[in-house]
Coordinates of C-alpha atoms in Angstrom, one line a residue:
Chain Q
M1 CA -41.9 116.8 -19.0
R2 CA -41.3 115.6 -22.5
K3 CA -38.3 113.7 -21.3
L4 CA -40.4 112.1 -18.6
S5 CA -43.1 111.0 -21.1
L6 CA -40.4 109.5 -23.3
A7 CA -39.0 107.6 -20.4
V8 CA -42.4 106.2 -19.5
L9 CA -43.0 105.1 -23.1
I10 CA -39.7 103.2 -23.1
C11 CA -40.6 101.4 -19.9
L12 CA -43.8 100.1 -21.4
P13 CA -43.8 96.3 -22.0
V14 CA -41.8 95.5 -25.1
A15 CA -43.6 93.2 -27.5
F16 CA -42.0 89.8 -27.2
A17 CA -40.9 88.0 -30.4
Q18 CA -43.0 84.9 -30.8
P19 CA -43.8 83.1 -34.0
K20 CA -47.2 84.1 -35.4
V21 CA -49.6 81.3 -34.9
A22 CA -52.7 80.9 -37.1
P23 CA -56.1 80.7 -35.2
D24 CA -56.6 77.1 -36.3
K25 CA -53.3 76.1 -35.0
E26 CA -53.9 78.0 -31.7
N27 CA -57.1 76.1 -31.3
A28 CA -55.3 72.9 -31.9
M29 CA -52.7 73.8 -29.3
K30 CA -55.4 74.5 -26.8
A31 CA -57.0 71.1 -27.6
D32 CA -53.6 69.5 -27.1
L33 CA -53.3 71.2 -23.7
A34 CA -56.7 69.9 -22.7
G35 CA -55.7 66.4 -23.8
Q36 CA -52.4 66.5 -22.0
I37 CA -54.1 67.6 -18.8
D38 CA -56.7 64.9 -19.0
A39 CA -53.8 62.4 -19.3
M40 CA -52.4 63.9 -16.0
K41 CA -55.5 63.1 -13.9
K42 CA -53.8 60.6 -11.8
Q43 CA -50.9 62.9 -11.1
A44 CA -53.3 65.7 -10.1
Q45 CA -55.2 63.3 -7.8
V46 CA -52.1 62.2 -6.0
M47 CA -50.9 65.8 -5.5
V48 CA -54.3 67.0 -4.3
D49 CA -54.7 64.1 -1.9
S50 CA -51.1 64.3 -0.6
V51 CA -51.3 68.0 0.3
F52 CA -54.7 67.4 1.9
S53 CA -53.1 64.8 4.1
F54 CA -50.2 67.1 5.1
G55 CA -52.7 69.7 6.4
E56 CA -50.3 72.3 7.5
L57 CA -51.0 75.7 9.1
G58 CA -49.5 79.0 7.8
F59 CA -45.7 79.4 8.0
Q60 CA -45.4 75.7 8.9
E61 CA -46.0 74.3 5.4
F62 CA -42.7 72.4 5.4
E63 CA -44.0 69.0 4.2
T64 CA -46.2 70.7 1.5
S65 CA -43.4 72.9 0.1
K66 CA -40.8 70.0 0.1
Y67 CA -43.3 67.8 -1.7
L68 CA -44.4 70.3 -4.4
T69 CA -40.9 71.7 -5.1
G70 CA -39.6 68.1 -5.4
I71 CA -42.1 67.5 -8.2
L72 CA -41.2 70.7 -10.0
E73 CA -37.5 70.1 -9.6
N74 CA -37.9 66.7 -11.2
E75 CA -39.7 68.4 -14.1
G76 CA -36.8 70.7 -14.8
F77 CA -37.9 73.8 -12.9
K78 CA -35.3 75.8 -11.0
I79 CA -36.3 76.2 -7.4
E80 CA -35.4 79.2 -5.2
R81 CA -36.3 78.5 -1.5
G82 CA -36.7 80.7 1.5
I83 CA -38.1 83.6 -0.5
A84 CA -38.4 86.9 1.5
G85 CA -37.0 85.3 4.6
I86 CA -39.9 82.8 4.8
P87 CA -38.6 79.2 5.2
T88 CA -41.7 77.6 3.5
A89 CA -41.8 80.1 0.6
W90 CA -40.3 79.3 -2.8
V91 CA -40.3 80.2 -6.5
A92 CA -40.1 77.6 -9.3
S93 CA -39.0 78.9 -12.7
W94 CA -38.7 77.4 -16.1
G95 CA -38.0 79.0 -19.5
V96 CA -36.3 82.1 -20.9
G97 CA -37.2 85.7 -21.4
K98 CA -40.5 87.4 -21.9
P99 CA -43.4 87.1 -21.3
V100 CA -43.1 86.1 -17.6
V101 CA -46.3 84.3 -16.5
S102 CA -46.6 83.9 -12.8
L103 CA -48.9 81.3 -11.3
G104 CA -49.8 81.5 -7.6
S105 CA -52.0 79.7 -5.2
D106 CA -52.2 79.3 -1.4
I107 CA -51.1 76.2 0.6
D108 CA -51.9 76.7 4.2
D109 CA -54.9 75.3 6.1
I110 CA -57.3 76.1 8.9
P111 CA -56.9 75.5 12.7
Q112 CA -59.3 72.8 14.1
A113 CA -60.7 71.9 10.6
S114 CA -59.5 68.3 10.5
Q115 CA -62.1 66.4 8.5
K116 CA -62.5 63.0 6.9
P117 CA -63.0 63.6 3.2
G118 CA -66.1 62.2 1.5
V119 CA -68.1 62.1 4.8
A120 CA -71.1 64.4 4.8
W121 CA -70.9 65.5 8.5
H122 CA -68.4 66.7 11.0
D123 CA -66.0 63.8 11.5
P124 CA -62.4 64.9 12.2
L125 CA -59.5 62.7 11.1
I126 CA -57.8 63.9 14.3
E127 CA -59.9 65.8 16.9
G128 CA -58.7 69.4 17.2
A129 CA -56.0 69.1 14.5
P130 CA -55.8 71.6 11.5
G131 CA -57.2 70.6 8.2
H132 CA -57.8 71.9 4.7
G133 CA -61.1 73.6 5.4
E134 CA -60.4 76.2 2.8
G135 CA -59.3 73.9 0.0
H136 CA -55.7 75.2 -0.2
N137 CA -54.5 71.7 -1.0
S138 CA -55.7 72.0 -4.6
G139 CA -54.5 75.3 -6.1
V140 CA -50.7 74.6 -6.5
P141 CA -51.4 71.1 -7.9
L142 CA -53.7 72.8 -10.4
N143 CA -50.9 75.2 -11.4
I144 CA -48.3 72.5 -11.6
I145 CA -50.5 70.5 -14.0
A146 CA -51.1 73.6 -16.1
A147 CA -47.5 74.5 -16.1
L148 CA -46.3 71.0 -17.2
A149 CA -48.7 71.0 -20.1
V150 CA -47.7 74.4 -21.3
K151 CA -44.0 73.6 -20.9
K152 CA -44.4 70.7 -23.3
V153 CA -46.1 72.9 -25.9
M154 CA -43.5 75.6 -25.4
E155 CA -40.7 73.0 -26.0
R156 CA -42.3 71.5 -29.0
E157 CA -43.3 74.9 -30.6
H158 CA -40.1 76.7 -29.5
L159 CA -42.1 79.4 -27.7
K160 CA -40.2 81.9 -25.7
G161 CA -41.3 82.9 -22.2
T162 CA -40.9 82.1 -18.6
I163 CA -43.2 80.2 -16.3
R164 CA -43.0 80.9 -12.6
L165 CA -44.9 79.2 -9.8
W166 CA -45.1 80.2 -6.1
P167 CA -47.2 79.3 -3.1
G168 CA -49.3 81.7 -1.0
V169 CA -47.7 80.8 2.4
A170 CA -49.8 81.7 5.4
E171 CA -52.6 83.3 3.4
E172 CA -55.0 82.7 6.3
L173 CA -52.8 85.1 8.3
V174 CA -52.5 87.4 5.3
G175 CA -48.9 86.8 6.2
T176 CA -46.6 86.9 3.1
K177 CA -47.6 88.4 -0.2
A178 CA -46.7 92.0 0.9
Y179 CA -43.3 90.6 1.7
Y180 CA -43.1 88.9 -1.7
V181 CA -43.8 92.3 -3.3
R182 CA -41.2 93.9 -1.1
A183 CA -38.7 91.2 -2.1
G184 CA -39.2 92.0 -5.8
L185 CA -40.9 88.7 -6.7
F186 CA -43.1 90.4 -9.3
K187 CA -40.8 93.1 -10.6
D188 CA -40.3 91.5 -14.1
V189 CA -43.7 89.6 -14.2
D190 CA -46.1 90.4 -17.1
I191 CA -49.2 88.8 -15.7
V192 CA -50.1 86.9 -12.5
L193 CA -52.7 84.1 -12.9
F194 CA -53.7 83.4 -9.3
T195 CA -56.1 80.6 -8.5
H196 CA -58.3 79.7 -5.5
V197 CA -60.8 77.0 -5.0
G198 CA -64.5 77.8 -5.3
S199 CA -67.6 75.9 -6.2
N200 CA -67.8 77.2 -9.8
L201 CA -65.5 78.0 -12.7
G202 CA -65.2 81.7 -12.8
V203 CA -63.2 84.8 -12.9
S204 CA -63.9 88.5 -12.2
W205 CA -62.4 91.8 -12.8
G206 CA -62.3 95.2 -11.0
P207 CA -62.4 95.8 -7.2
T208 CA -63.3 92.9 -5.0
T209 CA -65.1 92.8 -1.6
S210 CA -61.9 92.0 0.1
N211 CA -61.2 94.4 2.9
G212 CA -57.7 95.9 3.5
L213 CA -56.4 94.6 6.8
V214 CA -53.4 95.0 9.1
S215 CA -52.9 92.4 11.8
I216 CA -50.8 93.7 14.6
E217 CA -49.8 92.1 17.9
Y218 CA -49.5 94.5 20.8
M219 CA -47.6 93.5 23.9
F220 CA -48.3 95.6 27.1
K221 CA -45.9 95.7 30.0
G222 CA -47.1 96.6 33.4
E223 CA -48.9 95.2 36.5
S224 CA -51.8 93.0 35.6
A225 CA -55.1 93.0 37.5
P226 CA -54.8 89.7 39.4
R227 CA -58.4 88.9 39.8
R228 CA -61.3 88.8 37.5
G229 CA -61.9 92.5 37.6
S230 CA -61.0 94.5 34.6
A231 CA -58.2 97.0 34.4
M232 CA -57.8 99.2 37.4
A233 CA -60.0 102.3 37.4
R234 CA -58.2 105.5 37.1
P235 CA -55.2 104.5 39.1
K236 CA -53.2 107.7 38.6
R237 CA -56.1 110.0 39.6
A238 CA -56.9 107.8 42.6
R239 CA -53.3 107.9 43.7
R240 CA -53.0 111.6 43.3
R241 CA -56.1 112.5 45.0
G242 CA -56.0 109.7 47.6
T243 CA -59.6 110.2 48.3
H244 CA -61.3 107.3 46.5
G245 CA -63.1 106.0 49.5
C246 CA -60.9 103.1 50.4
G247 CA -62.6 103.4 53.7
L248 CA -65.8 102.3 52.1
E249 CA -67.7 99.9 54.2
L250 CA -68.6 96.6 52.5
P251 CA -70.5 93.6 53.9
P252 CA -68.1 90.9 55.2
R253 CA -66.8 88.2 52.7
T254 CA -67.9 90.2 49.8
Y255 CA -65.5 89.3 47.1
A256 CA -68.6 88.5 45.3
P257 CA -70.0 89.9 42.0
G258 CA -71.0 93.5 42.6
A259 CA -68.3 94.1 45.2
A260 CA -65.4 96.4 45.0
L261 CA -61.7 95.8 45.6
A262 CA -59.1 98.2 46.4
L263 CA -55.5 98.1 45.1
C264 CA -53.8 98.9 48.3
D265 CA -50.1 99.5 47.9
H266 CA -49.8 96.7 45.3
E267 CA -52.1 94.3 47.1
W268 CA -55.8 93.7 46.5
R269 CA -57.8 94.2 49.7
R270 CA -61.3 95.0 50.7
P271 CA -61.7 98.8 50.5
A272 CA -62.4 99.0 54.2
Q273 CA -59.0 97.5 55.0
C274 CA -57.1 100.0 53.0
S275 CA -56.1 103.4 54.3
A276 CA -56.6 106.4 52.0
S277 CA -52.8 106.9 51.8
D278 CA -52.2 103.4 50.5
C279 CA -55.1 103.2 48.2
I280 CA -54.1 103.3 44.5
G281 CA -57.5 102.6 43.0
L282 CA -60.8 100.8 43.1
V283 CA -62.2 98.1 40.8
L284 CA -65.9 97.2 40.7
L285 CA -66.2 93.5 40.1
P286 CA -68.7 92.5 37.4
Chain Y
M1 CA -56.0 102.7 20.4
A2 CA -53.1 100.8 21.9
K3 CA -51.6 104.0 23.1
A4 CA -54.9 105.0 24.7
A5 CA -55.1 101.6 26.4
S6 CA -51.5 102.0 27.6
L7 CA -52.3 105.4 29.1
M8 CA -55.4 104.1 30.8
T9 CA -53.6 101.2 32.4
D10 CA -50.3 102.8 33.2
T11 CA -48.5 100.3 31.0
T12 CA -46.0 100.5 28.2
F13 CA -46.4 98.6 24.9
T14 CA -44.5 97.3 21.9
S15 CA -46.1 96.0 18.7
R16 CA -45.2 93.7 15.8
L17 CA -47.0 93.2 12.5
L18 CA -48.4 89.7 11.8
G19 CA -50.0 90.3 8.5
S20 CA -51.4 92.8 6.1
A21 CA -53.5 92.9 2.9
W22 CA -54.7 95.4 0.4
P23 CA -58.2 95.0 -1.0
G24 CA -58.0 93.3 -4.4
H25 CA -58.4 94.6 -7.9
F26 CA -58.4 92.2 -10.8
N27 CA -57.4 92.9 -14.4
R28 CA -60.1 93.2 -16.9
P29 CA -58.4 92.2 -20.2
T30 CA -56.9 89.1 -18.6
A31 CA -60.2 88.2 -17.0
E32 CA -61.9 88.5 -20.3
A33 CA -59.3 86.3 -22.0
M34 CA -59.6 83.8 -19.2
Y35 CA -63.4 83.8 -19.4
E36 CA -63.2 82.7 -23.1
N37 CA -61.2 79.7 -22.0
I38 CA -63.7 79.0 -19.2
K39 CA -66.4 78.8 -21.8
K40 CA -64.3 76.4 -23.9
V41 CA -63.5 74.1 -20.9
G42 CA -66.9 74.1 -19.2
L43 CA -67.7 72.4 -15.9
P44 CA -66.7 68.8 -15.0
Q45 CA -69.2 66.0 -15.5
W46 CA -70.3 65.2 -12.0
S47 CA -71.2 61.7 -11.1
E48 CA -74.3 60.6 -9.1
E49 CA -72.0 60.0 -6.1
D50 CA -70.6 63.5 -6.3
Q51 CA -74.1 65.0 -6.3
I52 CA -75.2 62.7 -3.4
L53 CA -72.3 63.9 -1.3
A54 CA -72.9 67.6 -2.2
K55 CA -76.6 67.4 -1.4
A56 CA -76.0 65.5 1.8
L57 CA -73.6 68.1 3.1
Q58 CA -76.0 70.9 2.1
R59 CA -78.8 69.2 4.1
E60 CA -76.4 68.8 7.0
L61 CA -75.5 72.5 6.8
K62 CA -79.2 73.5 6.3
V63 CA -78.4 75.5 3.2
P64 CA -80.3 75.2 -0.1
V65 CA -79.9 71.7 -1.5
K66 CA -78.8 72.4 -5.0
G67 CA -76.0 69.9 -5.4
L68 CA -73.0 70.8 -7.5
V69 CA -73.1 73.6 -10.0
T70 CA -74.0 72.7 -13.6
K71 CA -73.8 76.2 -15.2
I72 CA -70.7 78.3 -15.4
Q73 CA -70.6 81.6 -13.7
E74 CA -71.1 84.7 -15.9
L75 CA -68.2 87.1 -16.2
R76 CA -69.7 90.1 -14.5
P77 CA -68.6 93.6 -14.1
P78 CA -67.5 94.7 -10.6
R79 CA -69.9 95.9 -7.9
V80 CA -72.6 93.4 -8.9
Q81 CA -73.5 90.8 -6.3
Q82 CA -72.5 87.4 -7.5
E83 CA -73.7 84.0 -6.6
D84 CA -72.0 82.0 -3.8
T85 CA -68.7 80.8 -5.2
G86 CA -67.6 79.0 -2.1
G87 CA -64.8 81.5 -1.4
E88 CA -64.4 85.0 -0.3
G89 CA -63.5 88.2 -1.9
Q90 CA -65.2 88.2 -5.3
N91 CA -68.4 90.2 -4.7
V92 CA -69.1 93.9 -4.4
G93 CA -66.1 96.0 -3.5
P94 CA -64.3 96.3 -0.2
T95 CA -67.4 96.3 1.9
G96 CA -67.1 93.4 4.2
G97 CA -65.6 90.4 2.5
G98 CA -62.7 88.5 4.0
S99 CA -59.2 89.8 3.4
D100 CA -56.8 88.2 1.0
D101 CA -53.2 89.2 0.5
I102 CA -53.4 88.6 -3.2
G103 CA -54.7 92.2 -3.1
D104 CA -51.1 93.4 -2.6
V105 CA -50.0 91.5 -5.7
S106 CA -52.9 92.8 -7.7
W107 CA -51.7 96.4 -7.1
N108 CA -48.2 95.6 -8.4
V109 CA -48.8 93.6 -11.5
P110 CA -51.9 92.7 -13.6
T111 CA -53.5 89.9 -11.7
V112 CA -56.6 87.7 -11.9
T113 CA -57.9 84.9 -9.7
L114 CA -59.4 81.9 -11.3
R115 CA -62.0 80.1 -9.2
F116 CA -62.3 76.4 -9.9
P117 CA -65.1 74.0 -8.9
S118 CA -63.4 71.7 -6.4
N119 CA -65.8 72.4 -3.6
I120 CA -69.5 72.1 -2.7
P121 CA -71.7 75.2 -2.8
G122 CA -73.1 76.5 0.4
G123 CA -70.1 75.9 2.7
P124 CA -69.4 78.5 5.3
G125 CA -65.7 78.8 4.3
H126 CA -62.7 78.3 6.6
N127 CA -64.4 75.4 8.2
W128 CA -64.4 71.6 8.4
A129 CA -67.3 71.5 6.0
N130 CA -65.2 73.0 3.3
G131 CA -62.7 70.2 3.6
I132 CA -65.2 67.4 2.9
A133 CA -64.9 67.6 -0.9
M134 CA -61.2 68.4 -1.0
A135 CA -59.8 64.9 -1.3
T136 CA -62.6 63.4 -3.3
P137 CA -63.4 63.1 -7.1
I138 CA -65.1 66.5 -6.8
A139 CA -61.8 68.2 -6.0
H140 CA -59.9 66.1 -8.6
K141 CA -62.3 67.0 -11.4
G142 CA -62.4 70.7 -10.4
V143 CA -58.6 70.8 -10.5
I144 CA -58.5 69.3 -14.0
A145 CA -61.0 71.8 -15.3
G146 CA -59.2 74.7 -13.7
A147 CA -55.8 73.5 -15.0
K148 CA -57.1 73.5 -18.5
V149 CA -58.4 77.1 -18.1
Q150 CA -55.1 78.2 -16.6
A151 CA -53.0 76.5 -19.3
M152 CA -55.0 78.0 -22.1
T153 CA -54.8 81.4 -20.6
M154 CA -51.0 81.0 -20.3
L155 CA -50.9 80.1 -24.0
D156 CA -52.9 83.3 -24.8
I157 CA -50.3 85.3 -22.9
L158 CA -47.4 83.6 -24.7
L159 CA -48.9 84.0 -28.2
H160 CA -50.5 87.4 -27.9
P161 CA -48.3 90.3 -26.8
E162 CA -51.2 92.6 -27.3
L163 CA -53.0 90.9 -24.4
V164 CA -50.1 91.8 -22.2
E165 CA -50.1 95.4 -23.5
K166 CA -53.9 95.7 -22.8
A167 CA -53.4 94.2 -19.4
W168 CA -50.8 96.8 -18.5
D169 CA -52.8 99.6 -20.1
Y170 CA -55.8 98.7 -17.8
F171 CA -53.4 98.4 -14.9
R172 CA -51.7 101.8 -15.5
N173 CA -54.4 103.9 -16.9
I174 CA -57.5 102.7 -15.1
Q175 CA -56.7 100.6 -12.0
T176 CA -53.8 102.7 -10.7
K177 CA -54.7 106.0 -12.3
D178 CA -55.8 107.5 -9.0
V179 CA -54.8 104.8 -6.5
K180 CA -51.1 104.1 -5.9
Y181 CA -49.9 101.1 -3.9
T182 CA -48.0 101.8 -0.7
S183 CA -47.1 98.8 1.4
F184 CA -48.6 98.5 4.8
L185 CA -45.2 97.0 5.9
R186 CA -42.9 99.2 7.9
P187 CA -39.2 98.9 7.0
D188 CA -38.4 96.8 10.0
D189 CA -41.4 94.4 9.8
K190 CA -40.5 90.8 9.3
P191 CA -42.7 87.8 8.3
A192 CA -44.3 86.2 11.4
I193 CA -42.7 82.8 10.8
W194 CA -43.0 81.7 14.4
L195 CA -46.8 81.5 14.2
N196 CA -48.5 78.1 14.4
K197 CA -45.3 76.2 15.2
K198 CA -46.6 75.2 18.6
T199 CA -49.9 73.8 17.2
M200 CA -48.1 71.9 14.4
D201 CA -45.6 70.5 16.9
E202 CA -48.5 69.2 18.9
Y203 CA -50.4 67.6 16.0
R204 CA -47.8 66.7 13.4
P205 CA -46.7 63.4 14.9
R206 CA -50.2 62.0 14.7
M207 CA -50.9 63.6 11.3
K208 CA -47.7 62.0 9.9
T209 CA -49.2 58.6 10.6
M210 CA -52.0 59.5 8.2
Y211 CA -50.0 61.1 5.3
Y212 CA -51.2 59.7 2.0
D213 CA -49.1 56.9 0.6
P214 CA -49.8 56.7 -3.2
S215 CA -47.5 53.7 -3.5
K216 CA -49.9 51.6 -1.5
Y217 CA -53.3 53.2 -2.1
S218 CA -55.0 54.4 -5.3
T219 CA -56.6 57.4 -3.4
Y220 CA -56.6 58.9 0.0
L221 CA -60.2 57.8 0.5
E222 CA -59.0 54.2 -0.1
Q223 CA -56.2 54.6 2.4
L224 CA -58.6 55.9 5.0
G225 CA -61.1 53.2 4.2
I226 CA -63.9 55.7 3.5
K227 CA -66.7 54.6 1.2
Y228 CA -67.5 57.4 -1.3
P229 CA -69.8 59.0 -0.6
T230 CA -70.5 58.4 3.1
V231 CA -73.8 60.0 3.9
K232 CA -76.6 59.5 6.3
T233 CA -79.2 56.8 5.3
A234 CA -81.8 59.4 4.5
D235 CA -79.4 61.1 2.0
T236 CA -78.5 58.0 -0.1
G237 CA -81.6 58.5 -2.3
G238 CA -80.9 62.1 -3.0
S239 CA -81.5 63.1 -6.5
A240 CA -80.9 66.1 -8.7
D241 CA -84.4 67.3 -8.0
S242 CA -84.1 67.5 -4.2
K243 CA -85.5 70.7 -2.8
P244 CA -84.2 72.7 0.1

């Protein structure tokens, strides 16, 4: 037990060596960051508008990822693409050693949410097309602007550390971050600063309202009910007993609501036209 | 349930996982450090045009006509109902909010989510209405404010190893003291990368003709020939005092 405790202690984050910075200087560094970011307004606008115009759905964010990684690559970030077997996923890294600060934000958009910006009613750019109706065009541009400003300060002040950026691919499908975890994307990360558009500037801590969710596609193989009736009623029992009244008399031409149909040796017939030995089951039409 | 349906209908079935998400849990020391920077940065200065667009959309959606926010959100403890922040997942515990797979990340490393004011309050979320502001000065200003907060918090992490230690102490000894992460993924599950291809194949050719070209146009609004803001005549005189 003592050995285990010792091992756990050794695994705790090791304080990283960074030059001590006086509070005044730290404030000046923050003011410098703000000034730099103000000077990047144009770059931010171009990125936000560009990704808005790409408007790509989850797992298909090819244009978006190509564009954003191109910007980061030009700024000296090393790009690793195809993370976790996802073609549109990537990680951009710059810097050396600890701490590792990881910046994430989503990039996918919403089906049928195409919308002209700046117009205060529903007016699609392209009818039926996807669009950024959850604002995921803005988060990675925000992270890039922040990262570029911090990178400059790190270079100037000789600060150690690593900046990583990554996109939330297919967030609307809750489709990728568990795979990122499985691929070890966060194994050496100290803190993740995620960001998501809202209508205020805020942050919270503790548990969120978000529900856990598993999305699973089930594929059934068998004989489908060919008409508008629902699944066949008790087919096995009907076949076994063979007594489900397929001799039932119905008014003529009654394939109308309220009528019954018999599955008669793999064909749908009026119950009166099906012998009890061929009758597999009955369906009452709604 | 699938097995029961299979038995009822005399069918067989296979399944594949399309997505999964843990409920989120965000890191207290990091959030507190970030909040100090939020107070430093403050909200953007909204223009009259920004407010006119916001109020016109709120009228259109028949939600309270309050315009854009002018007061930053308080840092509140969990399980306290917060004001509408234009996004899901920040309110009162896993009791009905939307799902977000950042939850999985948050159970593996200390994580916070910064919300930034690039959108108009009152939107339903995941809807055309939440796209209206997203290539306008509202979005651009919100991104700049958010980038400042993000950058300052990065600097805190770089300069203060004790913040990282506190973040991990919270993560290990409070957040994950009794709850341990187990992935919902089965060993053979693979990302559902085929999804949405058909839809994008259908729309992408037309969308490509509308990609933003910053070499020709100052803004996307300019490229689209949209006057900012474009509102119904009755909305043009909207003022900060408009009532719902």
